[in-house]
Every structure is written in structure tokens, then in C-alpha cells.
Amino acid sequence: MTIQQLRVALEAAKTGSITRAARTLYLSQPNASSMLRTLEQELGYEIFNRTNTGIVPTEAGMQFLDHAVVILAQMQDIYAIRDRDRVRRLRLGIQSYSPAVEAFLKLAREYRDSPDAELKCINISADDGIRALYGMKLDVVAALISSFMLPLAEQTMRNHGLELVHLRDLPVYLNLRRGHPLLERLPPNADEFDYRLLEQYPYVEYQKLPVRAEEYTTIGSADQVRFRYCITVDERDTRCRIVAATDAFSVGCHMPQALRERYGLECVPIPGESLHLYCITRRGDRQREEVARYIKLLEGELDEA
């Protein structure tokens, strides 16, 4: 098995075509096909089913491709050992949670004079972040996980050689503009939180932080959060501006005071609901200097929130 064979297999899976994979890797089509056949003979199973319209991974092939991604990423890390003493690298995935963003900004400021710093921050769901960690595409994910999804998350971590670092339990809030008519009908101005009151108002949801979909961030009372219609966004500022300018509501963790003041928002706690904030890393990586420093900065942001 060679590195080139792995690259051909992964590119063929990505494009659905051996011909396109060969073109991308600057190989002839017969050469790429021969590499795959030789690899399959060595493995003793087929990676792809060949059809008239292209190729499709077999069940065994899907498992092989998952491992191939990790092998290639680890090879890159092996070649990068010589640079470890001078390169500061942190590839971070977050769920648009304000303290997680602020901690990354502080880290970037600390490393601004480093000649070879490699810093990356992307908005990603917990599910996609776990896959990116396993595939060696990220170094750490700041993830919000609900209580009833935690057992699944812990099992997934064990299966993929990942580690959960618990940082904080965060209450979940209903976010409304100041002066919203609902504020007079919810605690502390009412005896109980009545979910039925939400049904006549629009709901603004993060694309990467669904509190109602079947993912790690689904809250326990998700089926009670009903609404007139849903507005989906993938950026924090857009969500806050929509809530601030309309009668729409959003659901999420407590906003820092400065953010609430900037947009003129009120946060009403949802009884009994919380999300657990974790940093997820590959096993053993939490001791890496950049990862450990980011976690420390995030803990500081949480203390100030």
C-alpha cells in the first residue's frame, strides 16, 4: 500500500470518478485504475462498486476511506515534526458561542508576532466537528452538548479516540428584543414559562446550532418550542440583529452583558434547560501548548461572562 494509492482512492471517492481523480492528481486514467485494482487485490476486498455512471464506495470501502483520511493526515504530521518547535498551530471549530470566539481572538493576539503561526477558526456543528477531529482536519472543537445527548457523545468519543474536556454547564435562555410583548407574560412577570406563547412569533435558529434538530445540541424541551415560522442563519450578528429588530425570538446560551447591551436584548431563562460546554480533542492533545492555552483562555472568558 502506498501514499499515492490512498490519494487516488480518496480523490476518486470525492469526485465519484476515477477519470476525474486521475486528472486532479496529474495521472493517466489507466495508471489510476491500475493503482486502485492493485490496492483492492492487496486488501482482499473492493473499495468501489463500478457502475455506468461512476463509482460508489462499498460498505468495506467506506471504512477503508475513513482510515485513509487519518493515515494521510498523520503522514503530514510526521513530516511536520521538524517544524513543531517553531510553528504554532490551532485549528478550531466552534458553534458561534461568544466566549469561544473571544478566547480565539485573544489567542490570535498572543501569537500575532509568531513568524509561522497557523490559526484557523470555523463555525461548525458538534457532529461535523467530531468528524473533522477524527479526520485530523481540526485540533479542538468547542461544543455545546445537551444532557440527554451526552451518553451518545461519550460513546462516540471512545469509538474515535477523542476526549471530552468539561468546562461549564450553561443555562438556556429565550432571547427577545427589549419591549417585546412576551416579556410581560413570562417569568418573572408570570408564575410559569408557557411554551404556547411562542407559537405566534417567528423563530431564528443557527444553522450550526440547532436546538430543535436531532443533534448533540437538541434541548430536552425542543418539541415544545413551536413558532409561526423559522428563519435560519449561520452567523451570530445576523441572528441578533433579526431578534433586535423584530418580534422574532431565539434560543441559546446566556449572552454576555456587552452583547445584550449592543443589540438591546433581554434573556429569559428556560426552566430546567442547560447545555454542557466541552472542548473536544484527540486523546492526549489537550496537553499540546496551543490547545491547552486556548482552553485556559476560554475558561477565563467564562469566568467573566
GROMACS .gro file of C-alpha atoms in nm:
model
  305
    1MET     CA    1   0.000   0.000   0.000
    2THR     CA    2   0.140   0.340  -0.098
    3ILE     CA    3   0.052   0.700  -0.016
    4GLN     CA    4  -0.028   0.762  -0.382
    5GLN     CA    5  -0.279   0.476  -0.381
    6LEU     CA    6  -0.452   0.630  -0.078
    7ARG     CA    7  -0.467   0.968  -0.252
    8VAL     CA    8  -0.618   0.814  -0.564
    9ALA     CA    9  -0.882   0.630  -0.360
   10LEU     CA   10  -0.980   0.939  -0.163
   11GLU     CA   11  -0.996   1.161  -0.470
   12ALA     CA   12  -1.200   0.901  -0.658
   13ALA     CA   13  -1.446   0.886  -0.368
   14LYS     CA   14  -1.466   1.266  -0.358
   15THR     CA   15  -1.531   1.309  -0.732
   16GLY     CA   16  -1.720   0.983  -0.797
   17SER     CA   17  -1.494   0.915  -1.093
   18ILE     CA   18  -1.154   0.752  -1.143
   19THR     CA   19  -1.104   0.965  -1.455
   20ARG     CA   20  -1.159   1.291  -1.266
   21ALA     CA   21  -0.939   1.168  -0.980
   22ALA     CA   22  -0.659   1.092  -1.226
   23ARG     CA   23  -0.693   1.437  -1.384
   24THR     CA   24  -0.677   1.611  -1.045
   25LEU     CA   25  -0.367   1.413  -0.941
   26TYR     CA   26  -0.199   1.452  -1.283
   27LEU     CA   27  -0.209   1.079  -1.358
   28SER     CA   28  -0.328   0.890  -1.661
   29GLN     CA   29  -0.664   0.717  -1.622
   30PRO     CA   30  -0.518   0.367  -1.682
   31ASN     CA   31  -0.249   0.433  -1.422
   32ALA     CA   32  -0.504   0.545  -1.161
   33SER     CA   33  -0.730   0.246  -1.234
   34SER     CA   34  -0.433   0.010  -1.204
   35MET     CA   35  -0.338   0.160  -0.867
   36LEU     CA   36  -0.687   0.104  -0.731
   37ARG     CA   37  -0.707  -0.255  -0.860
   38THR     CA   38  -0.366  -0.336  -0.710
   39LEU     CA   39  -0.473  -0.182  -0.379
   40GLU     CA   40  -0.800  -0.380  -0.374
   41GLN     CA   41  -0.613  -0.703  -0.450
   42GLU     CA   42  -0.377  -0.633  -0.161
   43LEU     CA   43  -0.666  -0.557   0.076
   44GLY     CA   44  -0.875  -0.854  -0.033
   45TYR     CA   45  -1.195  -0.653  -0.085
   46GLU     CA   46  -1.333  -0.397  -0.328
   47ILE     CA   47  -1.324  -0.031  -0.227
   48PHE     CA   48  -1.565   0.076  -0.502
   49ASN     CA   49  -1.853  -0.063  -0.699
   50ARG     CA   50  -1.806   0.035  -1.065
   51THR     CA   51  -2.122   0.149  -1.246
   52ASN     CA   52  -2.202   0.305  -1.583
   53THR     CA   53  -2.239   0.645  -1.418
   54GLY     CA   54  -1.931   0.634  -1.195
   55ILE     CA   55  -1.809   0.466  -0.879
   56VAL     CA   56  -1.969   0.421  -0.538
   57PRO     CA   57  -1.783   0.308  -0.222
   58THR     CA   58  -1.872  -0.036  -0.089
   59GLU     CA   59  -1.952  -0.082   0.279
   60ALA     CA   60  -1.597  -0.205   0.338
   61GLY     CA   61  -1.471   0.076   0.118
   62MET     CA   62  -1.637   0.337   0.341
   63GLN     CA   63  -1.448   0.201   0.641
   64PHE     CA   64  -1.125   0.196   0.442
   65LEU     CA   65  -1.172   0.559   0.331
   66ASP     CA   66  -1.226   0.673   0.692
   67HIS     CA   67  -0.892   0.520   0.787
   68ALA     CA   68  -0.721   0.654   0.473
   69VAL     CA   69  -0.809   1.012   0.571
   70VAL     CA   70  -0.646   0.963   0.911
   71ILE     CA   71  -0.337   0.792   0.766
   72LEU     CA   72  -0.270   1.075   0.521
   73ALA     CA   73  -0.321   1.338   0.789
   74GLN     CA   74  -0.083   1.153   1.022
   75MET     CA   75   0.176   1.132   0.744
   76GLN     CA   76   0.158   1.511   0.712
   77ASP     CA   77   0.212   1.540   1.087
   78ILE     CA   78   0.514   1.309   1.067
   79TYR     CA   79   0.674   1.527   0.801
   80ALA     CA   80   0.589   1.837   1.006
   81ILE     CA   81   0.778   1.719   1.317
   82ARG     CA   82   1.081   1.922   1.214
   83ASP     CA   83   0.868   2.239   1.225
   84ARG     CA   84   0.696   2.177   1.558
   85ASP     CA   85   0.938   2.386   1.760
   86ARG     CA   86   0.864   2.698   1.555
   87VAL     CA   87   0.508   2.659   1.421
   88ARG     CA   88   0.217   2.746   1.648
   89ARG     CA   89  -0.092   2.571   1.512
   90LEU     CA   90  -0.451   2.572   1.630
   91ARG     CA   91  -0.740   2.474   1.404
   92LEU     CA   92  -1.058   2.539   1.600
   93GLY     CA   93  -1.423   2.456   1.540
   94ILE     CA   94  -1.692   2.643   1.734
   95GLN     CA   95  -2.072   2.680   1.739
   96SER     CA   96  -2.098   3.060   1.729
   97TYR     CA   97  -2.077   3.077   2.109
   98SER     CA   98  -1.947   3.423   2.202
   99PRO     CA   99  -1.692   3.332   2.476
  100ALA     CA  100  -1.541   3.066   2.244
  101VAL     CA  101  -1.494   3.330   1.975
  102GLU     CA  102  -1.346   3.583   2.218
  103ALA     CA  103  -1.098   3.324   2.352
  104PHE     CA  104  -0.978   3.258   1.995
  105LEU     CA  105  -0.935   3.632   1.933
  106LYS     CA  106  -0.719   3.657   2.246
  107LEU     CA  107  -0.509   3.362   2.132
  108ALA     CA  108  -0.460   3.526   1.792
  109ARG     CA  109  -0.340   3.843   1.964
  110GLU     CA  110  -0.095   3.646   2.177
  111TYR     CA  111   0.052   3.476   1.869
  112ARG     CA  112   0.046   3.778   1.639
  113ASP     CA  113   0.428   3.811   1.645
  114SER     CA  114   0.491   3.439   1.584
  115PRO     CA  115   0.652   3.409   1.239
  116ASP     CA  116   0.488   3.078   1.145
  117ALA     CA  117   0.157   3.072   1.333
  118GLU     CA  118  -0.123   2.870   1.171
  119LEU     CA  119  -0.456   2.972   1.325
  120LYS     CA  120  -0.796   2.874   1.192
  121CYS     CA  121  -1.147   2.917   1.335
  122ILE     CA  122  -1.460   2.785   1.164
  123ASN     CA  123  -1.829   2.767   1.256
  124ILE     CA  124  -1.927   2.401   1.275
  125SER     CA  125  -2.182   2.173   1.441
  126ALA     CA  126  -2.070   1.932   1.713
  127ASP     CA  127  -2.138   1.636   1.484
  128ASP     CA  128  -1.933   1.775   1.195
  129GLY     CA  129  -1.665   1.888   1.437
  130ILE     CA  130  -1.622   1.536   1.572
  131ARG     CA  131  -1.576   1.405   1.218
  132ALA     CA  132  -1.324   1.680   1.143
  133LEU     CA  133  -1.126   1.596   1.458
  134TYR     CA  134  -1.119   1.227   1.370
  135GLY     CA  135  -1.015   1.317   1.016
  136MET     CA  136  -0.728   1.532   1.152
  137LYS     CA  137  -0.874   1.848   0.998
  138LEU     CA  138  -0.923   2.028   1.333
  139ASP     CA  139  -0.729   2.029   1.661
  140VAL     CA  140  -1.007   2.122   1.904
  141VAL     CA  141  -1.383   2.178   1.895
  142ALA     CA  142  -1.573   2.394   2.146
  143ALA     CA  143  -1.907   2.212   2.155
  144LEU     CA  144  -2.237   2.256   2.333
  145ILE     CA  145  -2.398   1.922   2.420
  146SER     CA  146  -2.736   1.868   2.585
  147SER     CA  147  -2.778   1.638   2.885
  148PHE     CA  148  -2.978   1.366   2.715
  149MET     CA  149  -2.735   1.352   2.420
  150LEU     CA  150  -2.429   1.326   2.645
  151PRO     CA  151  -2.421   0.941   2.665
  152LEU     CA  152  -2.413   0.923   2.284
  153ALA     CA  153  -2.137   1.183   2.273
  154GLU     CA  154  -1.928   0.993   2.528
  155GLN     CA  155  -1.965   0.668   2.333
  156THR     CA  156  -1.867   0.846   2.010
  157MET     CA  157  -1.557   0.987   2.179
  158ARG     CA  158  -1.447   0.641   2.291
  159ASN     CA  159  -1.505   0.495   1.944
  160HIS     CA  160  -1.298   0.765   1.771
  161GLY     CA  161  -1.013   0.811   2.018
  162LEU     CA  162  -1.134   1.156   2.124
  163GLU     CA  163  -1.150   1.322   2.464
  164LEU     CA  164  -1.418   1.542   2.626
  165VAL     CA  165  -1.291   1.827   2.846
  166HIS     CA  166  -1.584   1.962   3.050
  167LEU     CA  167  -1.575   2.339   3.104
  168ARG     CA  168  -1.914   2.461   3.222
  169ASP     CA  169  -2.287   2.388   3.247
  170LEU     CA  170  -2.475   2.675   3.080
  171PRO     CA  171  -2.842   2.766   3.130
  172VAL     CA  172  -3.053   2.801   2.815
  173TYR     CA  173  -3.238   3.126   2.751
  174LEU     CA  174  -3.513   3.267   2.535
  175ASN     CA  175  -3.376   3.580   2.365
  176LEU     CA  176  -3.614   3.869   2.289
  177ARG     CA  177  -3.586   4.235   2.199
  178ARG     CA  178  -3.642   4.485   2.478
  179GLY     CA  179  -4.008   4.583   2.482
  180HIS     CA  180  -4.121   4.254   2.328
  181PRO     CA  181  -4.487   4.183   2.425
  182LEU     CA  182  -4.391   3.835   2.550
  183LEU     CA  183  -4.181   3.978   2.834
  184GLU     CA  184  -4.493   4.074   3.029
  185ARG     CA  185  -4.625   3.717   3.009
  186LEU     CA  186  -4.310   3.526   3.106
  187PRO     CA  187  -4.122   3.494   3.439
  188PRO     CA  188  -4.050   3.698   3.646
  189ASN     CA  189  -4.372   3.873   3.541
  190ALA     CA  190  -4.564   3.542   3.531
  191ASP     CA  191  -4.573   3.235   3.755
  192GLU     CA  192  -4.459   2.986   3.487
  193PHE     CA  193  -4.290   2.961   3.148
  194ASP     CA  194  -4.569   2.890   2.897
  195TYR     CA  195  -4.428   2.750   2.571
  196ARG     CA  196  -4.763   2.801   2.398
  197LEU     CA  197  -4.700   3.176   2.396
  198LEU     CA  198  -4.420   3.127   2.141
  199GLU     CA  199  -4.644   2.985   1.869
  200GLN     CA  200  -4.747   3.322   1.724
  201TYR     CA  201  -4.390   3.452   1.680
  202PRO     CA  202  -4.109   3.374   1.430
  203TYR     CA  203  -3.809   3.172   1.548
  204VAL     CA  204  -3.447   3.243   1.447
  205GLU     CA  205  -3.219   2.938   1.454
  206TYR     CA  206  -2.846   2.896   1.399
  207GLN     CA  207  -2.775   2.668   1.106
  208LYS     CA  208  -2.483   2.519   1.303
  209LEU     CA  209  -2.651   2.521   1.645
  210PRO     CA  210  -2.992   2.356   1.612
  211VAL     CA  211  -3.169   2.340   1.947
  212ARG     CA  212  -3.459   2.152   1.788
  213ALA     CA  213  -3.298   1.911   1.541
  214GLU     CA  214  -3.177   1.563   1.638
  215GLU     CA  215  -2.816   1.657   1.710
  216TYR     CA  216  -2.597   1.697   2.015
  217THR     CA  217  -2.735   2.042   2.098
  218THR     CA  218  -3.101   1.942   2.099
  219ILE     CA  219  -3.256   2.063   2.425
  220GLY     CA  220  -3.493   1.841   2.622
  221SER     CA  221  -3.797   2.063   2.564
  222ALA     CA  222  -3.730   2.105   2.191
  223ASP     CA  223  -4.068   1.962   2.091
  224GLN     CA  224  -4.237   2.237   2.295
  225VAL     CA  225  -4.054   2.520   2.116
  226ARG     CA  226  -4.312   2.592   1.846
  227PHE     CA  227  -4.330   2.901   1.629
  228ARG     CA  228  -4.510   3.076   1.347
  229TYR     CA  229  -4.223   3.019   1.102
  230CYS     CA  230  -3.846   2.963   1.116
  231ILE     CA  231  -3.564   3.189   0.996
  232THR     CA  232  -3.232   3.004   0.962
  233VAL     CA  233  -2.899   3.191   0.974
  234ASP     CA  234  -2.536   3.083   1.014
  235GLU     CA  235  -2.388   3.394   1.177
  236ARG     CA  236  -2.430   3.539   1.526
  237ASP     CA  237  -2.460   3.906   1.430
  238THR     CA  238  -2.736   3.834   1.179
  239ARG     CA  239  -2.937   3.638   1.434
  240CYS     CA  240  -2.903   3.909   1.700
  241ARG     CA  241  -3.000   4.184   1.456
  242ILE     CA  242  -3.313   3.998   1.344
  243VAL     CA  243  -3.423   3.939   1.704
  244ALA     CA  244  -3.344   4.300   1.797
  245ALA     CA  245  -3.541   4.448   1.504
  246THR     CA  246  -3.849   4.221   1.500
  247ASP     CA  247  -4.078   4.018   1.725
  248ALA     CA  248  -3.883   3.700   1.642
  249PHE     CA  249  -3.719   3.502   1.924
  250SER     CA  250  -3.413   3.281   1.950
  251VAL     CA  251  -3.299   3.015   2.197
  252GLY     CA  252  -2.944   2.976   2.318
  253CYS     CA  253  -2.693   3.012   2.599
  254HIS     CA  254  -2.668   3.327   2.804
  255MET     CA  255  -2.527   3.623   2.612
  256PRO     CA  256  -2.252   3.837   2.764
  257GLN     CA  257  -2.378   4.167   2.904
  258ALA     CA  258  -2.190   4.370   2.642
  259LEU     CA  259  -2.361   4.177   2.362
  260ARG     CA  260  -2.705   4.222   2.516
  261GLU     CA  261  -2.646   4.594   2.551
  262ARG     CA  262  -2.520   4.626   2.194
  263TYR     CA  263  -2.835   4.477   2.045
  264GLY     CA  264  -3.088   4.573   2.314
  265LEU     CA  265  -3.188   4.216   2.402
  266GLU     CA  266  -3.345   4.052   2.706
  267CYS     CA  267  -3.269   3.691   2.809
  268VAL     CA  268  -3.539   3.487   2.986
  269PRO     CA  269  -3.418   3.157   3.140
  270ILE     CA  270  -3.598   2.842   3.020
  271PRO     CA  271  -3.669   2.635   3.333
  272GLY     CA  272  -3.472   2.313   3.369
  273GLU     CA  273  -3.277   2.352   3.043
  274SER     CA  274  -2.898   2.363   3.014
  275LEU     CA  275  -2.622   2.282   2.768
  276HIS     CA  276  -2.281   2.150   2.866
  277LEU     CA  277  -1.980   2.325   2.716
  278TYR     CA  278  -1.694   2.092   2.624
  279CYS     CA  279  -1.368   2.119   2.442
  280ILE     CA  280  -1.320   1.805   2.233
  281THR     CA  281  -0.967   1.699   2.137
  282ARG     CA  282  -0.792   1.391   2.011
  283ARG     CA  283  -0.678   1.177   2.301
  284GLY     CA  284  -0.363   1.327   2.453
  285ASP     CA  285  -0.378   1.653   2.254
  286ARG     CA  286  -0.519   1.863   2.540
  287GLN     CA  287  -0.161   1.893   2.667
  288ARG     CA  288  -0.040   2.049   2.341
  289GLU     CA  289   0.067   2.408   2.411
  290GLU     CA  290  -0.178   2.579   2.173
  291VAL     CA  291  -0.475   2.359   2.272
  292ALA     CA  292  -0.404   2.397   2.644
  293ARG     CA  293  -0.368   2.775   2.605
  294TYR     CA  294  -0.697   2.805   2.416
  295ILE     CA  295  -0.883   2.606   2.684
  296LYS     CA  296  -0.730   2.829   2.953
  297LEU     CA  297  -0.840   3.144   2.768
  298LEU     CA  298  -1.191   3.005   2.720
  299GLU     CA  299  -1.217   2.929   3.092
  300GLY     CA  300  -1.120   3.291   3.157
  301GLU     CA  301  -1.393   3.416   2.924
  302LEU     CA  302  -1.649   3.201   3.104
  303ASP     CA  303  -1.545   3.344   3.442
  304GLU     CA  304  -1.600   3.697   3.309
  305ALA     CA  305  -1.934   3.625   3.138
   0.00000   0.00000   0.00000
